[in-house]
Amino acid sequence: KAGVTQTPRYLIKTRGQQVTLSCSPISGHRSVSWYQQTPGQGLQFLFEYFSETQRNKGNFPGRFSGRQFSNSRSEMNVSTLELGDSALYLCASREAPPNEKLFFGSGTQLSVL
Amino acid sequence: KQEVTQIPAALSVPEGENLVLNCSFTDSAIYNLQWFRQDPGKGLTSLLLIQSSQREQTSGRLNASLDKSSGRSTLYIAASQPGDSATYLCAVSGTGNQFYFGTGTSLTVIP
């Protein structure tokens, strides 16, 4: 079974641009969540999608948005990039109950110049 | 809101030593607890998951325990190896389906 796939692996953007990151969950997993990881803040929850609906949302500005498609693949978009958006963005898919184990992708390293 | 704390933030041990990593959480109404390891610049790899009804889980040299009433979990690593060097994170899930992560313990195993 293929793991969680995130593309691209690395991105370099400049301030003011926008970016779209992609995540393909493990086959059969309907929940996809996104996290931002920085050295200073640790792992911070962005949002979770389940069956194309946003189920949970973290405390991030509206510049961060996401969506999920009918095949459970998910995209995350960041508009009007700021220097502080430089981070490792991680996607996770979740097993169905009862375990609900989280599986992570390798992440997208975003650098904003 | 659930708060997850991991102590110590960093740990350095000689190869072959047994060690314990700690994770504490403020709200005992959890659904499960998961331990992960993360290598620099990489994603998180799941190590062990303990459901709220369980007390411990074992995988190879790893043993994780859960004491919900006291809000604590430990990850025991036996006979540590240099390849165990990584950051170890714990995460708890509860009401609202959200996972809450600790800030991790950075482990260095010295050959």
PDB file of C-alpha atoms in Angstrom, chain A residues 7-113:
ATOM      1  CA  THR A   7       4.233  17.258  -3.858  1.00  0.00           C
ATOM      2  CA  PRO A   8       6.347  19.180  -4.454  1.00  0.00           C
ATOM      3  CA  ARG A   9       9.123  18.301  -1.996  1.00  0.00           C
ATOM      4  CA  TYR A  10      10.691  21.762  -2.109  1.00  0.00           C
ATOM      5  CA  LEU A  11       9.378  25.170  -3.135  1.00  0.00           C
ATOM      6  CA  ILE A  12      10.959  28.588  -3.278  1.00  0.00           C
ATOM      7  CA  LYS A  13       8.654  31.584  -3.619  1.00  0.00           C
ATOM      8  CA  THR A  14       8.868  35.315  -3.095  1.00  0.00           C
ATOM      9  CA  ARG A  15       6.754  37.472  -0.819  1.00  0.00           C
ATOM     10  CA  GLY A  16       3.314  38.255  -2.193  1.00  0.00           C
ATOM     11  CA  GLN A  17       3.096  35.162  -4.382  1.00  0.00           C
ATOM     12  CA  GLN A  18       0.714  32.315  -3.776  1.00  0.00           C
ATOM     13  CA  VAL A  19       1.415  28.611  -3.569  1.00  0.00           C
ATOM     14  CA  THR A  20      -0.520  25.340  -3.821  1.00  0.00           C
ATOM     15  CA  LEU A  21       0.615  22.158  -2.148  1.00  0.00           C
ATOM     16  CA  SER A  22      -0.772  18.730  -2.897  1.00  0.00           C
ATOM     17  CA  CYS A  23      -1.359  15.641  -0.768  1.00  0.00           C
ATOM     18  CA  SER A  24      -2.539  12.176  -1.746  1.00  0.00           C
ATOM     19  CA  PRO A  25      -3.600  10.108   1.273  1.00  0.00           C
ATOM     20  CA  ILE A  26      -3.271   6.388   1.753  1.00  0.00           C
ATOM     21  CA  SER A  27      -5.848   4.549  -0.309  1.00  0.00           C
ATOM     22  CA  GLY A  28      -9.087   4.209   1.622  1.00  0.00           C
ATOM     23  CA  HIS A  29      -8.346   7.016   4.087  1.00  0.00           C
ATOM     24  CA  ARG A  30     -10.977   9.746   3.946  1.00  0.00           C
ATOM     25  CA  SER A  31      -9.441  12.175   6.435  1.00  0.00           C
ATOM     26  CA  VAL A  32      -6.583  14.473   5.482  1.00  0.00           C
ATOM     27  CA  SER A  33      -5.067  17.051   7.815  1.00  0.00           C
ATOM     28  CA  TRP A  34      -2.398  19.683   7.297  1.00  0.00           C
ATOM     29  CA  TYR A  35       0.257  20.933   9.696  1.00  0.00           C
ATOM     30  CA  GLN A  36       2.851  23.671   9.638  1.00  0.00           C
ATOM     31  CA  GLN A  37       6.166  22.955  11.335  1.00  0.00           C
ATOM     32  CA  THR A  38       8.766  25.594  12.186  1.00  0.00           C
ATOM     33  CA  PRO A  39      11.740  25.391  14.548  1.00  0.00           C
ATOM     34  CA  GLY A  40      10.267  28.006  16.845  1.00  0.00           C
ATOM     35  CA  GLN A  41       6.597  26.971  16.944  1.00  0.00           C
ATOM     36  CA  GLY A  42       6.744  23.230  16.546  1.00  0.00           C
ATOM     37  CA  LEU A  43       3.914  21.402  14.822  1.00  0.00           C
ATOM     38  CA  GLN A  44       0.799  23.520  14.381  1.00  0.00           C
ATOM     39  CA  PHE A  45      -2.527  22.259  13.096  1.00  0.00           C
ATOM     40  CA  LEU A  46      -3.915  24.043  10.035  1.00  0.00           C
ATOM     41  CA  PHE A  47      -7.088  22.146   9.107  1.00  0.00           C
ATOM     42  CA  GLU A  48      -8.617  18.751   8.531  1.00  0.00           C
ATOM     43  CA  TYR A  49     -10.846  17.556   5.712  1.00  0.00           C
ATOM     44  CA  PHE A  50     -13.113  14.555   5.774  1.00  0.00           C
ATOM     45  CA  SER A  51     -15.159  13.476   2.761  1.00  0.00           C
ATOM     46  CA  GLU A  52     -14.591  16.834   1.034  1.00  0.00           C
ATOM     47  CA  THR A  53     -15.748  18.867   4.065  1.00  0.00           C
ATOM     48  CA  GLN A  54     -13.568  20.855   6.411  1.00  0.00           C
ATOM     49  CA  ARG A  55     -14.034  19.209   9.800  1.00  0.00           C
ATOM     50  CA  ASN A  56     -11.584  21.169  11.942  1.00  0.00           C
ATOM     51  CA  LYS A  57      -9.625  24.360  11.602  1.00  0.00           C
ATOM     52  CA  GLY A  58      -6.613  25.673  13.475  1.00  0.00           C
ATOM     53  CA  ASN A  59      -5.772  29.237  14.325  1.00  0.00           C
ATOM     54  CA  PHE A  60      -4.331  30.493  11.034  1.00  0.00           C
ATOM     55  CA  PRO A  61      -5.285  33.539   8.956  1.00  0.00           C
ATOM     56  CA  GLY A  62      -7.628  33.270   5.996  1.00  0.00           C
ATOM     57  CA  ARG A  63      -4.643  33.324   3.613  1.00  0.00           C
ATOM     58  CA  PHE A  64      -4.365  29.613   4.378  1.00  0.00           C
ATOM     59  CA  SER A  65      -7.070  27.556   2.734  1.00  0.00           C
ATOM     60  CA  GLY A  66      -7.581  24.036   1.596  1.00  0.00           C
ATOM     61  CA  ARG A  67      -9.888  21.666  -0.160  1.00  0.00           C
ATOM     62  CA  GLN A  68     -10.430  17.990  -0.655  1.00  0.00           C
ATOM     63  CA  PHE A  69     -11.542  16.223  -3.783  1.00  0.00           C
ATOM     64  CA  SER A  70     -13.867  13.262  -4.204  1.00  0.00           C
ATOM     65  CA  ASN A  71     -10.866  10.899  -4.453  1.00  0.00           C
ATOM     66  CA  SER A  72      -9.687  12.211  -1.019  1.00  0.00           C
ATOM     67  CA  ARG A  73      -6.702  14.016  -2.474  1.00  0.00           C
ATOM     68  CA  SER A  74      -6.226  17.396  -0.829  1.00  0.00           C
ATOM     69  CA  GLU A  75      -4.662  20.697  -1.726  1.00  0.00           C
ATOM     70  CA  MET A  76      -3.543  23.520   0.504  1.00  0.00           C
ATOM     71  CA  ASN A  77      -3.220  27.066  -0.752  1.00  0.00           C
ATOM     72  CA  VAL A  78      -1.397  29.993   0.773  1.00  0.00           C
ATOM     73  CA  SER A  79      -2.000  33.393  -0.767  1.00  0.00           C
ATOM     74  CA  THR A  80       0.021  36.588  -0.393  1.00  0.00           C
ATOM     75  CA  LEU A  81       3.030  34.772   1.027  1.00  0.00           C
ATOM     76  CA  GLU A  82       4.961  36.292   3.916  1.00  0.00           C
ATOM     77  CA  LEU A  83       8.490  35.538   5.077  1.00  0.00           C
ATOM     78  CA  GLY A  84       7.038  33.913   8.188  1.00  0.00           C
ATOM     79  CA  ASP A  85       5.274  31.305   6.059  1.00  0.00           C
ATOM     80  CA  SER A  86       8.611  29.586   5.445  1.00  0.00           C
ATOM     81  CA  ALA A  87       8.138  26.175   7.015  1.00  0.00           C
ATOM     82  CA  LEU A  88       7.802  22.455   6.498  1.00  0.00           C
ATOM     83  CA  TYR A  89       4.188  21.701   5.576  1.00  0.00           C
ATOM     84  CA  LEU A  90       3.078  18.228   6.511  1.00  0.00           C
ATOM     85  CA  CYS A  91       0.037  16.331   5.422  1.00  0.00           C
ATOM     86  CA  ALA A  92      -1.386  13.368   7.309  1.00  0.00           C
ATOM     87  CA  SER A  93      -4.067  10.860   6.500  1.00  0.00           C
ATOM     88  CA  ARG A  94      -6.008   9.092   9.194  1.00  0.00           C
ATOM     89  CA  GLU A  95      -7.176   5.509   9.442  1.00  0.00           C
ATOM     90  CA  ALA A  96     -10.833   4.822  10.051  1.00  0.00           C
ATOM     91  CA  PRO A  97     -11.993   4.056  13.613  1.00  0.00           C
ATOM     92  CA  PRO A  98     -11.257   2.383  15.948  1.00  0.00           C
ATOM     93  CA  ASN A  99      -7.527   2.993  15.551  1.00  0.00           C
ATOM     94  CA  GLU A 100      -7.598   6.361  13.752  1.00  0.00           C
ATOM     95  CA  LYS A 101      -3.832   6.166  13.373  1.00  0.00           C
ATOM     96  CA  LEU A 102      -2.137   9.114  11.662  1.00  0.00           C
ATOM     97  CA  PHE A 103       0.252   8.590   8.764  1.00  0.00           C
ATOM     98  CA  PHE A 104       2.388  11.474   7.533  1.00  0.00           C
ATOM     99  CA  GLY A 105       3.877  12.373   4.198  1.00  0.00           C
ATOM    100  CA  SER A 106       7.478  13.547   3.778  1.00  0.00           C
ATOM    101  CA  GLY A 107       6.392  17.176   3.695  1.00  0.00           C
ATOM    102  CA  THR A 108       6.860  20.184   1.447  1.00  0.00           C
ATOM    103  CA  GLN A 109       9.667  22.532   2.473  1.00  0.00           C
ATOM    104  CA  LEU A 110       8.535  26.046   1.553  1.00  0.00           C
ATOM    105  CA  SER A 111      11.009  28.912   1.526  1.00  0.00           C
ATOM    106  CA  VAL A 112       9.693  32.446   1.084  1.00  0.00           C
ATOM    107  CA  LEU A 113      12.314  35.001   0.019  1.00  0.00           C
TER     108      LEU A 113
END
